[in-house]
Amino acid sequence: GENVEQHPSTLSVQEGDSAVIKCTYSDSASNYFPWYKQELGKRPQLIIDIRSNVGEKKDQRIAVTLNKTAKHFSLHITETQPEDSAVYFCAANSPGTYKYIFGTGTRLKVLA
Amino acid sequence: EAGVAQSPRYKIIEKRQSVAFWCNPISGHATLYWYQQILGQGPKLLIQFQNNGVVDDSQLPKDRFSAERLKGVDSTLKIQPAKLEDSAVYLCASSGSDTQYFGPGTRLTVL
């Protein structure tokens, strides 16, 4: 079946450093890729998304890049802060169904 | 814009008991999803509705789980009878297009 692989599963960075989380998808028809942040005990919150007609999208300290040929996309967080500590999930859509395939999550710890 | 609402937020039951969760999606969103999230894992889709019809329930354990969305708005998810392994957070999400928005979830503990 279709799947999304996400790496790394855990990531620790010093405050102020950058963090990069990578995902690879299998369905070449996927055309929408959201990223969710989930703090402990809270709901997943959409932080950024990208469509297949765009190679990169940026929102302040967060950016996402997409390589359709290689079927992978990455989340980049610059100037990390302690409040960035959370679990991050990537997802790829299953076109025509509004269904997502989620990655397995990355636990990011930003050390003060 | 109001978000996805869920209740209750927490529920503790004994195994073999029944439990029901309620979800009110964002107004106008035709698609509604129920996910199960076990601690330390990503959300697992249980069932997807488009208006009041089921689009995908391939991962719903139908011998004990049921869900309905009678008028194409609110939805309920029921577990009967509950097992220990059903302990998880049950997330409801809705979408009007590609983007899914999640509710706060119901944390179920089965003792």
mmCIF file of C-alpha atoms in Angstrom:
data_model
loop_
_atom_site.group_PDB
_atom_site.id
_atom_site.type_symbol
_atom_site.label_atom_id
_atom_site.label_comp_id
_atom_site.label_asym_id
_atom_site.label_seq_id
_atom_site.Cartn_x
_atom_site.Cartn_y
_atom_site.Cartn_z
ATOM 1 C CA GLY A 1 0.000 0.000 0.000
ATOM 2 C CA GLU A 2 0.914 3.659 -0.091
ATOM 3 C CA ASN A 3 3.176 4.883 2.702
ATOM 4 C CA VAL A 4 5.148 7.847 3.968
ATOM 5 C CA GLU A 5 8.510 7.385 5.637
ATOM 6 C CA GLN A 6 9.687 10.050 8.059
ATOM 7 C CA HIS A 7 13.176 10.589 9.507
ATOM 8 C CA PRO A 8 14.564 11.039 12.048
ATOM 9 C CA SER A 9 12.252 9.693 14.742
ATOM 10 C CA THR A 10 13.894 11.931 17.353
ATOM 11 C CA LEU A 11 15.931 15.081 16.932
ATOM 12 C CA SER A 12 17.657 17.213 19.546
ATOM 13 C CA VAL A 13 19.059 20.625 18.659
ATOM 14 C CA GLN A 14 20.460 23.540 20.596
ATOM 15 C CA GLU A 15 18.319 26.629 20.794
ATOM 16 C CA GLY A 16 19.054 28.865 17.830
ATOM 17 C CA ASP A 17 20.203 26.019 15.575
ATOM 18 C CA SER A 18 18.248 24.706 12.590
ATOM 19 C CA ALA A 19 16.227 21.496 12.430
ATOM 20 C CA VAL A 20 15.409 19.458 9.335
ATOM 21 C CA ILE A 21 12.875 16.640 9.111
ATOM 22 C CA LYS A 22 12.580 14.568 5.939
ATOM 23 C CA CYS A 23 9.717 12.552 4.471
ATOM 24 C CA THR A 24 9.510 10.264 1.461
ATOM 25 C CA TYR A 25 6.211 9.274 -0.147
ATOM 26 C CA SER A 26 5.368 6.406 -2.452
ATOM 27 C CA ASP A 27 2.275 7.565 -4.379
ATOM 28 C CA SER A 28 3.507 9.611 -7.332
ATOM 29 C CA ALA A 29 -0.021 11.020 -7.703
ATOM 30 C CA SER A 30 0.125 12.762 -4.289
ATOM 31 C CA ASN A 31 -0.096 16.500 -4.785
ATOM 32 C CA TYR A 32 -0.619 17.974 -1.313
ATOM 33 C CA PHE A 33 1.783 17.712 1.616
ATOM 34 C CA PRO A 34 0.867 19.168 5.021
ATOM 35 C CA TRP A 35 2.980 19.314 8.151
ATOM 36 C CA TYR A 36 1.442 19.125 11.616
ATOM 37 C CA LYS A 37 2.884 20.034 14.999
ATOM 38 C CA GLN A 38 1.547 18.202 18.030
ATOM 39 C CA GLU A 39 2.460 19.374 21.495
ATOM 40 C CA LEU A 40 2.053 16.978 24.378
ATOM 41 C CA GLY A 41 -1.604 16.343 25.106
ATOM 42 C CA LYS A 42 -2.815 18.657 22.348
ATOM 43 C CA ARG A 43 -4.315 18.315 18.898
ATOM 44 C CA PRO A 44 -2.207 18.178 15.722
ATOM 45 C CA GLN A 45 -2.010 21.701 14.327
ATOM 46 C CA LEU A 46 -1.259 22.509 10.703
ATOM 47 C CA ILE A 47 1.891 24.603 10.528
ATOM 48 C CA ILE A 48 2.654 24.670 6.809
ATOM 49 C CA ASP A 49 1.680 22.865 3.639
ATOM 50 C CA ILE A 50 2.870 22.665 0.052
ATOM 51 C CA ARG A 51 1.297 21.646 -3.234
ATOM 52 C CA SER A 52 3.038 19.782 -6.003
ATOM 53 C CA ASN A 53 3.150 22.784 -8.326
ATOM 54 C CA VAL A 54 5.505 24.580 -5.918
ATOM 55 C CA GLY A 55 9.064 23.637 -4.979
ATOM 56 C CA GLU A 56 9.404 25.630 -1.796
ATOM 57 C CA LYS A 57 7.241 27.557 0.635
ATOM 58 C CA LYS A 58 8.297 29.669 3.581
ATOM 59 C CA ASP A 59 6.489 31.138 6.573
ATOM 60 C CA GLN A 60 8.750 33.066 8.935
ATOM 61 C CA ARG A 61 11.095 30.514 10.529
ATOM 62 C CA ILE A 62 9.460 27.517 8.869
ATOM 63 C CA ALA A 63 9.974 26.332 5.307
ATOM 64 C CA VAL A 64 9.051 23.256 3.348
ATOM 65 C CA THR A 65 10.766 21.991 0.195
ATOM 66 C CA LEU A 66 9.430 19.437 -2.268
ATOM 67 C CA ASN A 67 11.316 17.282 -4.758
ATOM 68 C CA LYS A 68 8.700 15.576 -6.922
ATOM 69 C CA THR A 69 11.231 13.582 -8.896
ATOM 70 C CA ALA A 70 12.685 12.005 -5.789
ATOM 71 C CA LYS A 71 9.287 11.966 -4.050
ATOM 72 C CA HIS A 72 10.509 13.574 -0.903
ATOM 73 C CA PHE A 73 9.747 16.714 1.054
ATOM 74 C CA SER A 74 11.388 18.324 4.048
ATOM 75 C CA LEU A 75 10.516 20.663 6.900
ATOM 76 C CA HIS A 76 13.124 23.246 7.857
ATOM 77 C CA ILE A 77 12.923 25.196 11.108
ATOM 78 C CA THR A 78 15.490 27.944 11.573
ATOM 79 C CA GLU A 79 16.493 29.745 14.779
ATOM 80 C CA THR A 80 14.793 27.078 16.861
ATOM 81 C CA GLN A 81 13.200 28.037 20.173
ATOM 82 C CA PRO A 82 12.162 25.900 23.170
ATOM 83 C CA GLU A 83 8.507 26.285 22.153
ATOM 84 C CA ASP A 84 9.297 24.455 18.904
ATOM 85 C CA SER A 85 9.684 21.282 20.985
ATOM 86 C CA ALA A 86 6.898 18.928 19.891
ATOM 87 C CA VAL A 87 6.163 15.958 17.656
ATOM 88 C CA TYR A 88 5.998 16.824 13.969
ATOM 89 C CA PHE A 89 4.042 14.735 11.459
ATOM 90 C CA CYS A 90 4.288 14.932 7.702
ATOM 91 C CA ALA A 91 1.521 13.644 5.447
ATOM 92 C CA ALA A 92 0.810 13.090 1.793
ATOM 93 C CA ASN A 93 -2.658 13.089 0.297
ATOM 94 C CA SER A 94 -4.318 10.321 -1.647
ATOM 95 C CA PRO A 95 -5.713 12.346 -4.580
ATOM 96 C CA GLY A 96 -9.453 12.241 -5.065
ATOM 97 C CA THR A 97 -10.132 10.794 -1.599
ATOM 98 C CA TYR A 98 -9.180 13.675 0.768
ATOM 99 C CA LYS A 99 -7.345 11.003 2.747
ATOM 100 C CA TYR A 100 -3.862 11.442 4.203
ATOM 101 C CA ILE A 101 -1.062 8.998 4.664
ATOM 102 C CA PHE A 102 0.805 10.154 7.791
ATOM 103 C CA GLY A 103 4.463 9.738 8.560
ATOM 104 C CA THR A 104 5.455 8.143 11.848
ATOM 105 C CA GLY A 105 6.398 11.423 13.511
ATOM 106 C CA THR A 106 9.569 13.167 14.679
ATOM 107 C CA ARG A 107 10.017 14.181 18.292
ATOM 108 C CA LEU A 108 11.941 17.463 18.255
ATOM 109 C CA LYS A 109 13.618 18.678 21.419
ATOM 110 C CA VAL A 110 15.097 22.155 21.486
ATOM 111 C CA LEU A 111 17.618 22.442 24.285
ATOM 112 C CA ALA A 112 17.931 25.813 25.981
ATOM 113 C CA GLU B 1 -14.180 30.535 12.664
ATOM 114 C CA ALA B 2 -15.040 27.884 15.241
ATOM 115 C CA GLY B 3 -12.868 24.790 15.206
ATOM 116 C CA VAL B 4 -13.717 21.120 15.425
ATOM 117 C CA ALA B 5 -15.425 20.325 18.719
ATOM 118 C CA GLN B 6 -15.271 17.002 20.531
ATOM 119 C CA SER B 7 -16.686 15.626 23.739
ATOM 120 C CA PRO B 8 -16.005 14.288 26.207
ATOM 121 C CA ARG B 9 -12.352 15.257 26.561
ATOM 122 C CA TYR B 10 -11.554 12.371 28.872
ATOM 123 C CA LYS B 11 -13.229 9.054 29.574
ATOM 124 C CA ILE B 12 -12.286 6.175 31.841
ATOM 125 C CA ILE B 13 -14.179 2.907 31.552
ATOM 126 C CA GLU B 14 -13.802 -0.732 32.489
ATOM 127 C CA LYS B 15 -13.127 -3.303 29.788
ATOM 128 C CA ARG B 16 -16.261 -4.724 28.184
ATOM 129 C CA GLN B 17 -18.154 -1.473 28.836
ATOM 130 C CA SER B 18 -19.447 0.785 26.072
ATOM 131 C CA VAL B 19 -18.432 4.326 25.249
ATOM 132 C CA ALA B 20 -19.449 6.970 22.726
ATOM 133 C CA PHE B 21 -17.643 10.029 21.432
ATOM 134 C CA TRP B 22 -19.160 13.041 19.724
ATOM 135 C CA CYS B 23 -17.734 15.360 17.082
ATOM 136 C CA ASN B 24 -18.992 18.600 15.583
ATOM 137 C CA PRO B 25 -16.964 19.564 12.504
ATOM 138 C CA ILE B 26 -16.187 23.015 11.173
ATOM 139 C CA SER B 27 -19.309 24.480 9.594
ATOM 140 C CA GLY B 28 -19.579 23.629 5.927
ATOM 141 C CA HIS B 29 -16.966 20.878 5.946
ATOM 142 C CA ALA B 30 -18.295 17.901 4.020
ATOM 143 C CA THR B 31 -15.584 15.438 4.993
ATOM 144 C CA LEU B 32 -15.220 14.116 8.536
ATOM 145 C CA TYR B 33 -12.603 11.720 9.841
ATOM 146 C CA TRP B 34 -12.153 9.684 13.013
ATOM 147 C CA TYR B 35 -8.605 8.762 13.943
ATOM 148 C CA GLN B 36 -7.162 6.644 16.712
ATOM 149 C CA GLN B 37 -3.836 7.840 18.114
ATOM 150 C CA ILE B 38 -1.990 5.516 20.449
ATOM 151 C CA LEU B 39 0.668 7.130 22.613
ATOM 152 C CA GLY B 40 3.854 7.710 20.659
ATOM 153 C CA GLN B 41 2.325 6.953 17.277
ATOM 154 C CA GLY B 42 0.797 8.896 14.433
ATOM 155 C CA PRO B 43 -2.942 9.162 13.834
ATOM 156 C CA LYS B 44 -4.523 6.045 12.330
ATOM 157 C CA LEU B 45 -7.634 6.591 10.213
ATOM 158 C CA LEU B 46 -10.628 4.620 11.456
ATOM 159 C CA ILE B 47 -13.377 5.991 9.236
ATOM 160 C CA GLN B 48 -13.958 8.776 6.736
ATOM 161 C CA PHE B 49 -17.338 10.291 5.889
ATOM 162 C CA GLN B 50 -18.248 12.425 2.890
ATOM 163 C CA ASN B 51 -21.446 14.188 3.987
ATOM 164 C CA ASN B 52 -23.390 11.315 5.578
ATOM 165 C CA GLY B 53 -21.866 8.530 3.491
ATOM 166 C CA VAL B 54 -18.896 6.344 4.421
ATOM 167 C CA VAL B 55 -15.922 6.749 2.087
ATOM 168 C CA ASP B 56 -13.406 4.520 3.893
ATOM 169 C CA ASP B 57 -13.834 2.302 6.931
ATOM 170 C CA SER B 58 -11.259 -0.315 6.016
ATOM 171 C CA GLN B 59 -9.389 0.045 9.327
ATOM 172 C CA LEU B 60 -12.430 0.218 11.587
ATOM 173 C CA PRO B 61 -12.750 -2.895 13.804
ATOM 174 C CA LYS B 62 -16.367 -3.404 12.886
ATOM 175 C CA ASP B 63 -16.997 -6.109 15.448
ATOM 176 C CA ARG B 64 -16.770 -3.502 18.197
ATOM 177 C CA PHE B 65 -16.562 -0.038 16.632
ATOM 178 C CA SER B 66 -19.362 1.804 14.887
ATOM 179 C CA ALA B 67 -19.772 5.346 13.648
ATOM 180 C CA GLU B 68 -22.509 7.408 12.115
ATOM 181 C CA ARG B 69 -23.037 10.845 10.653
ATOM 182 C CA LEU B 70 -26.783 10.872 10.138
ATOM 183 C CA LYS B 71 -27.419 14.415 8.932
ATOM 184 C CA GLY B 72 -24.036 15.043 7.361
ATOM 185 C CA VAL B 73 -22.900 17.268 10.229
ATOM 186 C CA ASP B 74 -22.227 15.836 13.711
ATOM 187 C CA SER B 75 -20.819 12.372 14.127
ATOM 188 C CA THR B 76 -20.610 9.793 16.889
ATOM 189 C CA LEU B 77 -18.102 6.984 17.308
ATOM 190 C CA LYS B 78 -19.017 4.078 19.564
ATOM 191 C CA ILE B 79 -17.025 1.240 21.030
ATOM 192 C CA GLN B 80 -18.904 -1.771 22.361
ATOM 193 C CA PRO B 81 -17.436 -3.680 24.142
ATOM 194 C CA ALA B 82 -14.167 -1.900 24.904
ATOM 195 C CA LYS B 83 -10.865 -3.721 25.212
ATOM 196 C CA LEU B 84 -7.690 -2.687 27.013
ATOM 197 C CA GLU B 85 -5.968 -2.024 23.679
ATOM 198 C CA ASP B 86 -8.589 0.599 22.812
ATOM 199 C CA SER B 87 -6.892 2.997 25.238
ATOM 200 C CA ALA B 88 -5.885 5.892 23.016
ATOM 201 C CA VAL B 89 -6.798 9.401 21.977
ATOM 202 C CA TYR B 90 -9.652 9.541 19.487
ATOM 203 C CA LEU B 91 -9.273 12.496 17.175
ATOM 204 C CA CYS B 92 -11.956 13.895 14.932
ATOM 205 C CA ALA B 93 -10.964 16.011 11.939
ATOM 206 C CA SER B 94 -12.867 17.764 9.179
ATOM 207 C CA SER B 95 -11.993 19.208 5.817
ATOM 208 C CA GLY B 96 -13.622 21.304 3.151
ATOM 209 C CA SER B 97 -10.884 20.600 0.637
ATOM 210 C CA ASP B 98 -7.369 19.207 1.050
ATOM 211 C CA THR B 99 -6.590 20.548 4.522
ATOM 212 C CA GLN B 100 -7.723 18.633 7.580
ATOM 213 C CA TYR B 101 -8.363 20.405 10.874
ATOM 214 C CA PHE B 102 -8.293 18.406 14.073
ATOM 215 C CA GLY B 103 -10.397 18.583 17.182
ATOM 216 C CA PRO B 104 -8.883 18.409 20.704
ATOM 217 C CA GLY B 105 -9.472 14.668 20.945
ATOM 218 C CA THR B 106 -10.990 12.363 23.549
ATOM 219 C CA ARG B 107 -8.525 10.510 25.745
ATOM 220 C CA LEU B 108 -9.951 7.055 26.480
ATOM 221 C CA THR B 109 -8.538 4.877 29.239
ATOM 222 C CA VAL B 110 -9.811 1.309 29.452
ATOM 223 C CA LEU B 111 -9.082 -0.404 32.786
#
